[in-house]
Short mmCIF file of N, CA and C in Angstrom, two decimals:
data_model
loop_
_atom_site.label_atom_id
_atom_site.label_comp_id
_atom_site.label_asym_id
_atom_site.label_seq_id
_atom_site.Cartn_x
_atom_site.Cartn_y
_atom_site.Cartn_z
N UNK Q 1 9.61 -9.37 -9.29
CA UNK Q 1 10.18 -8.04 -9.19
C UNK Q 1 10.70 -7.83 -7.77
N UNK Q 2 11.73 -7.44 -7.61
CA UNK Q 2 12.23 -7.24 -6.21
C UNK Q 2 12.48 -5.91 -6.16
N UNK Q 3 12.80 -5.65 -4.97
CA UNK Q 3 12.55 -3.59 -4.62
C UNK Q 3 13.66 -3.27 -4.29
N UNK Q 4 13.62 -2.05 -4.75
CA UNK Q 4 15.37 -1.39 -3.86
C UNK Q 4 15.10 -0.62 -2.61
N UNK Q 5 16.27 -0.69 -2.15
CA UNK Q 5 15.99 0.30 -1.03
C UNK Q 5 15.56 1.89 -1.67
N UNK Q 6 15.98 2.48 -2.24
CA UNK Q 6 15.03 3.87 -2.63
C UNK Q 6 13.84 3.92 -2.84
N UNK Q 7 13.13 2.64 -3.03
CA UNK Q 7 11.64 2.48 -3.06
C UNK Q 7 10.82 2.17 -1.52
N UNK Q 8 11.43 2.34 -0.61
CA UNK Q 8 11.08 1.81 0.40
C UNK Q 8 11.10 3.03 1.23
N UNK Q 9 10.09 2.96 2.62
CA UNK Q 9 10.30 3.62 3.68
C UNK Q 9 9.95 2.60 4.44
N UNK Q 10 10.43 3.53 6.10
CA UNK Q 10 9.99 2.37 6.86
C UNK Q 10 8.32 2.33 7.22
N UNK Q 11 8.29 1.58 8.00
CA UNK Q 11 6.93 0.83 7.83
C UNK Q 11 6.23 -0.15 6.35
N UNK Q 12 6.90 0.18 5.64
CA UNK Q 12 6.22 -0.52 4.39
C UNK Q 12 6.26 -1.87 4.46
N UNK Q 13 5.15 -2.51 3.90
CA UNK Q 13 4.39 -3.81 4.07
C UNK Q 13 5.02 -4.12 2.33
N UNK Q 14 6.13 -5.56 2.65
CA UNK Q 14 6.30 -6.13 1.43
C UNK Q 14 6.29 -7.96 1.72
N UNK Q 15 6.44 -8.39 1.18
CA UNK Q 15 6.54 -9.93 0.68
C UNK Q 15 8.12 -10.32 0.49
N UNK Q 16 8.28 -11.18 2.01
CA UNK Q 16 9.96 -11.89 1.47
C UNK Q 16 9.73 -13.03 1.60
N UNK Q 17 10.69 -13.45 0.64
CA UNK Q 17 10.56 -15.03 0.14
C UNK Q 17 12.39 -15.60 0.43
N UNK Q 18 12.15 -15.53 1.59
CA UNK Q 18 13.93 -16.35 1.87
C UNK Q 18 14.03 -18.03 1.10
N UNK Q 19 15.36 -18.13 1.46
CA UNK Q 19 15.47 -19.31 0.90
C UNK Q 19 15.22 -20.39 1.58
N UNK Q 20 14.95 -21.58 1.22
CA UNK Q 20 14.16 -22.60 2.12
C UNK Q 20 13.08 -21.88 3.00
N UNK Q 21 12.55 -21.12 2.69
CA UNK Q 21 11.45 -20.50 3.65
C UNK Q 21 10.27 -20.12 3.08
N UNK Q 22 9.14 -20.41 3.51
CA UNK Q 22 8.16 -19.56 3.34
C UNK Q 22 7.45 -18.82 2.96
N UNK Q 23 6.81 -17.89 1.67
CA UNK Q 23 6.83 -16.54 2.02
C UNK Q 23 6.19 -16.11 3.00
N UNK Q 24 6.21 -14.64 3.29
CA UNK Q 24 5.32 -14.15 4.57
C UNK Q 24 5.51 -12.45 4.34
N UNK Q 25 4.60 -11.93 4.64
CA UNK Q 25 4.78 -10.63 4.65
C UNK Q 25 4.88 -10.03 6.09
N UNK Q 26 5.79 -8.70 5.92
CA UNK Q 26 6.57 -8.33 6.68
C UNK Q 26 6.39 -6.48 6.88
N UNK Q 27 6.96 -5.75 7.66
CA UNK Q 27 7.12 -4.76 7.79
C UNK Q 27 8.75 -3.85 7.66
N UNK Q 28 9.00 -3.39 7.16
CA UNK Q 28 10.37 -2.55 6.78
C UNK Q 28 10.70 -1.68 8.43
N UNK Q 29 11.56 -2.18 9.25
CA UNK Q 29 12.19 -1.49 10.03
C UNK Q 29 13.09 -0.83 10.06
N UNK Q 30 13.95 -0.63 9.06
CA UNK Q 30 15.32 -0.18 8.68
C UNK Q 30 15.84 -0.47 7.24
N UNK Q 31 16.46 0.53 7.03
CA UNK Q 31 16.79 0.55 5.29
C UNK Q 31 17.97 0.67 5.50
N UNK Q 32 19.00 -0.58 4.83
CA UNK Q 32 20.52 -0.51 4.61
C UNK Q 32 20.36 -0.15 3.05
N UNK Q 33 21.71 -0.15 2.74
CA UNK Q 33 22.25 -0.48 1.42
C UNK Q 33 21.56 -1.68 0.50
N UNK Q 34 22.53 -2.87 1.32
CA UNK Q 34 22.14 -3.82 1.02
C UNK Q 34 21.19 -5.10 1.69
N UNK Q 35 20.63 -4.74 2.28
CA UNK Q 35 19.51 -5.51 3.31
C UNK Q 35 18.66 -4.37 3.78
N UNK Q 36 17.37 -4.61 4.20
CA UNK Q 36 16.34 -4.09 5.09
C UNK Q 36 16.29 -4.67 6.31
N UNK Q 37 16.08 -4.28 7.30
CA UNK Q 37 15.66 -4.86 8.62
C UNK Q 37 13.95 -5.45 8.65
N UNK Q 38 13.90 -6.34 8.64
CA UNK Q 38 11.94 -6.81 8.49
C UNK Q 38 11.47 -7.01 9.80
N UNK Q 39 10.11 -7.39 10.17
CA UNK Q 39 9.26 -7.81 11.12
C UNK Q 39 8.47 -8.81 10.41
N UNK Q 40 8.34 -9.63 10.33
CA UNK Q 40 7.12 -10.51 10.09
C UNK Q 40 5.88 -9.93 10.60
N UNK Q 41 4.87 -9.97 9.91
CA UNK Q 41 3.50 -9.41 10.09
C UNK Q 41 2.85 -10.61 10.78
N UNK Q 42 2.80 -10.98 12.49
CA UNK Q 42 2.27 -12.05 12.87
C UNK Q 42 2.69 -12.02 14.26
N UNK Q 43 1.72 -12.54 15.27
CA UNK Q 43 2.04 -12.53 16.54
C UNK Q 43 3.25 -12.89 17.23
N UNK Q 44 4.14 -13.93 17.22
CA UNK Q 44 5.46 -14.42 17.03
C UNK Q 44 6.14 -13.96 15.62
N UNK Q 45 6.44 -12.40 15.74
CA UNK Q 45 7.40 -11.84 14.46
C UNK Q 45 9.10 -12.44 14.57
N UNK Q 46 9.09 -13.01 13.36
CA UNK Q 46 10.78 -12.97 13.04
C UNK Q 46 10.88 -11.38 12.95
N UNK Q 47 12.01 -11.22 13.23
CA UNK Q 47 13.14 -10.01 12.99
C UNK Q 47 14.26 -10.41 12.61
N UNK Q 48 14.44 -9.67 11.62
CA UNK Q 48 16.31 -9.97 11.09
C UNK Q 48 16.32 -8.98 9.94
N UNK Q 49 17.38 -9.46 9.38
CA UNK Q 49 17.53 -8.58 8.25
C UNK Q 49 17.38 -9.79 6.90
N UNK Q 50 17.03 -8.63 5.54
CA UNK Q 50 17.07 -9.69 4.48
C UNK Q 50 17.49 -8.77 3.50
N UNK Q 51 18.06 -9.53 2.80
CA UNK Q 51 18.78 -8.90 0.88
C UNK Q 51 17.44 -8.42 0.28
N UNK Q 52 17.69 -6.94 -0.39
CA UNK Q 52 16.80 -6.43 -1.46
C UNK Q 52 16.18 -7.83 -2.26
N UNK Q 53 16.92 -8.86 -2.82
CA UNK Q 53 16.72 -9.51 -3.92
C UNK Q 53 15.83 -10.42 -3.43
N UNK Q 54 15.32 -10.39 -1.92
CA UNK Q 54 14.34 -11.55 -1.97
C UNK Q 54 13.27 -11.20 -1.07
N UNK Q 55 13.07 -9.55 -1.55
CA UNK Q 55 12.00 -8.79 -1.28
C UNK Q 55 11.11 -8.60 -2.42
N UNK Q 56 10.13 -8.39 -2.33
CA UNK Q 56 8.90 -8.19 -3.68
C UNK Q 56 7.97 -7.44 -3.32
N UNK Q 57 7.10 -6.26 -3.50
CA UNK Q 57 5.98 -5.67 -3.53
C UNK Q 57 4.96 -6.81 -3.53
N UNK Q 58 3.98 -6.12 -2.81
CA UNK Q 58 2.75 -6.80 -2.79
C UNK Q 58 1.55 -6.53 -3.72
N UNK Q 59 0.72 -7.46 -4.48
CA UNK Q 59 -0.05 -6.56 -5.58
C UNK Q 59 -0.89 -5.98 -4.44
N UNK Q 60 -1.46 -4.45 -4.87
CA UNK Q 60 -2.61 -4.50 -4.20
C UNK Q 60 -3.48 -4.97 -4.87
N UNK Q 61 -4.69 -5.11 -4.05
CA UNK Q 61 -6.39 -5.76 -4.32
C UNK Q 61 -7.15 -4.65 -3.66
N UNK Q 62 -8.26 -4.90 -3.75
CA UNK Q 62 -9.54 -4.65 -3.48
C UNK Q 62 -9.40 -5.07 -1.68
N UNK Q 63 -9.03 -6.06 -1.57
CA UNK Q 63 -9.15 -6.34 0.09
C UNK Q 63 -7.71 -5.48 1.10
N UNK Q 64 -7.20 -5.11 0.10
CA UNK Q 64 -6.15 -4.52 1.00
C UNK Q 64 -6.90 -2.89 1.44
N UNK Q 65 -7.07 -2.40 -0.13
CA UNK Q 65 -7.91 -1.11 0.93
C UNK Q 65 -8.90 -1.06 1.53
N UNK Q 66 -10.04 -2.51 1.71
CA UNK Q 66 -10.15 -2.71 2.76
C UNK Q 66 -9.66 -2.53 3.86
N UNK Q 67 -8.91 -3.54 4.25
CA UNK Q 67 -7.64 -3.73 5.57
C UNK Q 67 -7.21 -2.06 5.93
N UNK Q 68 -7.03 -1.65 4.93
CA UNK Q 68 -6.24 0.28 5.25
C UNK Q 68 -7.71 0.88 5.54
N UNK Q 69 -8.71 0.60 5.48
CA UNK Q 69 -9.58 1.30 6.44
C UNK Q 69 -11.03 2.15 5.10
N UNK Q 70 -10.77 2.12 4.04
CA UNK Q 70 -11.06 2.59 3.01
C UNK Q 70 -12.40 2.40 2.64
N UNK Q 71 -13.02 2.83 2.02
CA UNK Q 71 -14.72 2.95 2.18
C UNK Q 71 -15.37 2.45 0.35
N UNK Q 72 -15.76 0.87 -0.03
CA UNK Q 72 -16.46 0.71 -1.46
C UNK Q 72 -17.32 1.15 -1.31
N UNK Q 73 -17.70 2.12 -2.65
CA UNK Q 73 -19.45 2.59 -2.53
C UNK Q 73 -19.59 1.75 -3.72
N UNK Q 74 -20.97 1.89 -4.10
CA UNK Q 74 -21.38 1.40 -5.23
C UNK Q 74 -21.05 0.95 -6.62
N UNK Q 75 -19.96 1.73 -6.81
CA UNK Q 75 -19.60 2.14 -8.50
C UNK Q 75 -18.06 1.14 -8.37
N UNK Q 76 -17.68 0.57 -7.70
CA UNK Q 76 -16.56 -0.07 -6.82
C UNK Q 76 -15.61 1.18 -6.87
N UNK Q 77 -15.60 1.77 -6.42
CA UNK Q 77 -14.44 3.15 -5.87
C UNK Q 77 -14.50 2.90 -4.15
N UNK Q 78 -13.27 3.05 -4.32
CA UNK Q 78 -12.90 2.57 -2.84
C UNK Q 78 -12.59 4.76 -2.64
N UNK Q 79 -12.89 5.36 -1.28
CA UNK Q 79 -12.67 6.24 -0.33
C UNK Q 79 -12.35 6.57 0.59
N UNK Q 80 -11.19 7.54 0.92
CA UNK Q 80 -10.95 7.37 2.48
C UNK Q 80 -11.35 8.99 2.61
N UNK Q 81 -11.59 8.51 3.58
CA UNK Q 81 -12.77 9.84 4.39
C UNK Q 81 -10.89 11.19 5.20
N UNK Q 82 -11.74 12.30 5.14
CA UNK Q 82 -10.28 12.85 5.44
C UNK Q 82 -10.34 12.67 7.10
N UNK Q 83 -8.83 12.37 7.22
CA UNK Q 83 -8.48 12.39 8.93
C UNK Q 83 -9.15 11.11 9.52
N UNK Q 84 -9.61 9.99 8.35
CA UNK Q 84 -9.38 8.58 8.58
C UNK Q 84 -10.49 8.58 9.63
N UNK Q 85 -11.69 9.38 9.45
CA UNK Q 85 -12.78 9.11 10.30
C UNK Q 85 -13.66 8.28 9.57
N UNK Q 86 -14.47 7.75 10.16
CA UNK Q 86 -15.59 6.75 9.66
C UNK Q 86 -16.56 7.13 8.74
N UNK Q 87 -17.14 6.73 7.44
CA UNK Q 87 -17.24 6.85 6.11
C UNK Q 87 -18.81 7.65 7.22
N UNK Q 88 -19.05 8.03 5.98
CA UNK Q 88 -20.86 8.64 5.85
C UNK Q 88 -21.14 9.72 4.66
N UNK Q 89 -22.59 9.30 4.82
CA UNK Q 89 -23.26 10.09 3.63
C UNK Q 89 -22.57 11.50 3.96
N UNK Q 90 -22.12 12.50 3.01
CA UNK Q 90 -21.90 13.68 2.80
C UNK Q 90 -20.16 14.09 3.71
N UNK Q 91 -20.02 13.11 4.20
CA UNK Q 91 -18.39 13.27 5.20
C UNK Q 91 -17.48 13.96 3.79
N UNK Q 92 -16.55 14.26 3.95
CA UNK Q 92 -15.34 15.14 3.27
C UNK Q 92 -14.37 13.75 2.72
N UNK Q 93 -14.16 13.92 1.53
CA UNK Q 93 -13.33 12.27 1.37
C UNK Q 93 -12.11 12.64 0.40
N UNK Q 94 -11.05 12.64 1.10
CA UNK Q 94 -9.76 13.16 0.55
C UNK Q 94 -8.95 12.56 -0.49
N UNK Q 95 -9.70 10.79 -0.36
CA UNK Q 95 -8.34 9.99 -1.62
C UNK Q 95 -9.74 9.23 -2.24
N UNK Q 96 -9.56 9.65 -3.75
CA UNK Q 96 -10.01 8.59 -4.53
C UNK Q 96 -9.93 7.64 -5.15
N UNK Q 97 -10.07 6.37 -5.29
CA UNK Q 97 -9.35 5.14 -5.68
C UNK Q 97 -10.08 4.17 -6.61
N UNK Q 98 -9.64 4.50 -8.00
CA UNK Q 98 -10.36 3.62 -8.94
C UNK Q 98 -9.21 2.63 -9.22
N UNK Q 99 -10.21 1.16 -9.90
CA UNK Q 99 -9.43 0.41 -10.73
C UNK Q 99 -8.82 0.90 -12.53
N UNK Q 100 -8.56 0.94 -12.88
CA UNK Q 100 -8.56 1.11 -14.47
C UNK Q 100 -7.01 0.84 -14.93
N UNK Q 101 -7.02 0.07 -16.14
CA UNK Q 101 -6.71 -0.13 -17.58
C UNK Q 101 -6.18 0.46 -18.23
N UNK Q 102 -4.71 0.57 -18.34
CA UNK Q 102 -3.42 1.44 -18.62
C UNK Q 102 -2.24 0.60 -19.02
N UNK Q 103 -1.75 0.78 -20.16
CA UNK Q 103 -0.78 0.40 -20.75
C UNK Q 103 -0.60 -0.91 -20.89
N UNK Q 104 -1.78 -1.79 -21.01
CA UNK Q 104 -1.95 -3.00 -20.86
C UNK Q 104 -1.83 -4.04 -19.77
N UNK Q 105 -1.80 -3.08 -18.54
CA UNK Q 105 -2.11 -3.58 -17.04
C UNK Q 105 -3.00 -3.23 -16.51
N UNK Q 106 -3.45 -3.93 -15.19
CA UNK Q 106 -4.31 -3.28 -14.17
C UNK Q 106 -3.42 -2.59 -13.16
N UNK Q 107 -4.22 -1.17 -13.08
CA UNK Q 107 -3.60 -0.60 -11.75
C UNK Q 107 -4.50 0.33 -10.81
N UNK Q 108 -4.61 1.08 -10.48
CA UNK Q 108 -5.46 1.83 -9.07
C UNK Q 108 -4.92 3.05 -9.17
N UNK Q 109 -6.06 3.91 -10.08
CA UNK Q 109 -6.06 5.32 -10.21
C UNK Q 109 -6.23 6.22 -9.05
N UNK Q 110 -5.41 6.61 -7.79
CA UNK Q 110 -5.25 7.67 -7.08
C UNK Q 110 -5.27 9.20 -7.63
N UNK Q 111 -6.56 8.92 -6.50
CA UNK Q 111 -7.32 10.65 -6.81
C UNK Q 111 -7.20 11.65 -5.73
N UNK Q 112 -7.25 13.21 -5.73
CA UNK Q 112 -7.45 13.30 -4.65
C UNK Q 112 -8.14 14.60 -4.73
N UNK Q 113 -9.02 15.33 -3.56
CA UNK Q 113 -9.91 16.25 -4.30
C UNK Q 113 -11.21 16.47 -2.81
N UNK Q 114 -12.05 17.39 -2.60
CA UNK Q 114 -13.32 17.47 -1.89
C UNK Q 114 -14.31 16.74 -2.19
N UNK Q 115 -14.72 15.99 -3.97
CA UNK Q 115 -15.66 15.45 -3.99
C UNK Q 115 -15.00 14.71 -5.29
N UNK Q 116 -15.95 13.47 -5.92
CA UNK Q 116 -15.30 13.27 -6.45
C UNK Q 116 -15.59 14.00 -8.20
N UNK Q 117 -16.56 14.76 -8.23
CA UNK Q 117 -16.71 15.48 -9.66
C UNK Q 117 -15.26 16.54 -9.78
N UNK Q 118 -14.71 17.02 -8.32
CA UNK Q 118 -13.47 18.06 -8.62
C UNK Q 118 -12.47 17.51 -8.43
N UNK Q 119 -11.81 16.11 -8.07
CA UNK Q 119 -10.97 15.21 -8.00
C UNK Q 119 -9.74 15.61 -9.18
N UNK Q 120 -8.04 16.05 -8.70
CA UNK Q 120 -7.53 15.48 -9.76
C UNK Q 120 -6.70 14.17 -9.76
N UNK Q 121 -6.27 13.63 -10.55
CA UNK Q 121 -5.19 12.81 -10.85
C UNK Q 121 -4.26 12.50 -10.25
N UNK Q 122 -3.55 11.83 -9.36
CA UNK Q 122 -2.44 12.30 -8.25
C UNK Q 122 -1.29 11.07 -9.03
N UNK Q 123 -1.72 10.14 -8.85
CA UNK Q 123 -0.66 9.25 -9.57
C UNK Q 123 -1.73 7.51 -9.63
N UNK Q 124 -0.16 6.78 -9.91
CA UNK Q 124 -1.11 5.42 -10.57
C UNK Q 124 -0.07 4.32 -9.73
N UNK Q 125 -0.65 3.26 -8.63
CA UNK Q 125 -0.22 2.29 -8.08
C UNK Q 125 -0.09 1.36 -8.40
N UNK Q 126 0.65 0.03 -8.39
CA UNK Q 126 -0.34 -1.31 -8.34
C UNK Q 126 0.60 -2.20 -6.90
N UNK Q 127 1.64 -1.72 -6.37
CA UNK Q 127 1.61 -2.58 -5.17
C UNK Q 127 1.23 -1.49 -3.65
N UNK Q 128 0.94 -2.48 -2.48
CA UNK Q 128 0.78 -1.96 -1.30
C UNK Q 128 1.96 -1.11 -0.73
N UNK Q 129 3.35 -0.88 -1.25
CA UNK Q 129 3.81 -0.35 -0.38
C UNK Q 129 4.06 1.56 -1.21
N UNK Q 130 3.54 0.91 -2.64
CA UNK Q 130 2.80 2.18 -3.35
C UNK Q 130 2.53 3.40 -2.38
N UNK Q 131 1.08 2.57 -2.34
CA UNK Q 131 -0.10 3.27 -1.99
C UNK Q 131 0.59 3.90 -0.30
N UNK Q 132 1.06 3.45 0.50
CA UNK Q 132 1.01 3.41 1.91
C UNK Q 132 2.32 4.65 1.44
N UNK Q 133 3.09 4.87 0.59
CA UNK Q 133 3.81 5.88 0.29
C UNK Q 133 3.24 7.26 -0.22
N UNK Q 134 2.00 7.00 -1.34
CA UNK Q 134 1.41 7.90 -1.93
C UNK Q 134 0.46 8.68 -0.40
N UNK Q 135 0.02 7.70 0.41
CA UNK Q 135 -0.64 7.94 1.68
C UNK Q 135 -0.05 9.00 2.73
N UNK Q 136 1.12 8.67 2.95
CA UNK Q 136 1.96 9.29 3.67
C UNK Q 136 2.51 10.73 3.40
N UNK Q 137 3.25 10.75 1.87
CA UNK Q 137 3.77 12.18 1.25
C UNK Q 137 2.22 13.13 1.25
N UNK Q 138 0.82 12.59 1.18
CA UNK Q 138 -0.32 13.71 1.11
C UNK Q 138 -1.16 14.03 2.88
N UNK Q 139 -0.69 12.90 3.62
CA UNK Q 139 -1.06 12.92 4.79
C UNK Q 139 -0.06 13.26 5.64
N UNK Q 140 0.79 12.63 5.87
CA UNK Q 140 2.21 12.89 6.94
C UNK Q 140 1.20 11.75 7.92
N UNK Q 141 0.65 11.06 7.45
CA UNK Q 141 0.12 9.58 8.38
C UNK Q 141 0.44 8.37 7.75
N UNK Q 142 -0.03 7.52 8.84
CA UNK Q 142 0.96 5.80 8.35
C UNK Q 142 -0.38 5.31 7.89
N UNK Q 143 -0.90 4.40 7.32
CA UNK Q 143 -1.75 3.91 6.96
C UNK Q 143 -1.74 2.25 8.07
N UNK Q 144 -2.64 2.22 8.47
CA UNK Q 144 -2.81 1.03 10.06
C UNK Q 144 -4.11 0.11 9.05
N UNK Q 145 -3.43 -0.85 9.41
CA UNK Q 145 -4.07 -2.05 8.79
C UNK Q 145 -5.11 -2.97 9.61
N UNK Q 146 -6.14 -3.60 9.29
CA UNK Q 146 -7.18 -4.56 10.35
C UNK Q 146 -6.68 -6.05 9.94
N UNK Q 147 -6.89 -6.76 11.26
CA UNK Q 147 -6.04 -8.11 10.58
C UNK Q 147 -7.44 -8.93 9.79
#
């Protein structure tokens, strides 16, 4: 599946697969028409530009909301605490994040709510540059990743 530019903002974390190259994931610096401006996600970043068509979403996992800072409790529900402070018993937790089983895929039920018994429904993900969008339109924050 490759992405269009209307699906994109900047900062978003996708997967390009040039030709004779590599894949590697990257960061969105600029949105043309027909190309994005990328960064390679890596100490020596390429920069350049690349064609929509050999861009792809990333699935999310379980280890990515890790990486975004996100809190598993028990029941595997991943949490992010509001204003991205450090998890704890009874803290305020603004996004809820289940796995579940929809239309004959897996995807990551985004919740959002004070606890999670009053939680509603916000929408349904399954790649990273999803979520880091759904993140942004309820926060007006970037979502910062751990390597």
């Amino acid at each position: 599946m490759n992405l269009k530019a209307n699906e994109l903002r900047i900062q978003n974390l996708v997967l390009c697969s040039p030709i004779e190259t590599p894949q590697f994931i990257a960061t969105i610096e600029e949105i043309g028409e027909k190309k994005a401006r990328i960064k390679e996600c890596k100490q020596d970043p390429i920069i350049g530009y690349l064609e929509y068509d050999f861009i792809s979403p990333i699935q999310l996992t379980d280890e990515w909301f890790l990486r975004f800072g996100l809190h598993k409790d028990n029941y595997g529900i991943f949490e992010w605490v509001k204003d991205g402070g450090e998890y704890c018993s009874g803290c305020v937790v603004e996004f809820w994040v289940k796995r579940c089983f929809i239309d004959d895929e897996w995807v990551f039920d985004v919740s959002v709510g004070s606890d999670f018994a009053n939680t509603v429904n916000f929408c349904y993900v399954k790649y990273v540059h999803q979520f880091q969008n759904v993140f942004h339109s309820k926060t007006g924050q970037e979502l910062e990743t751990t390597p």
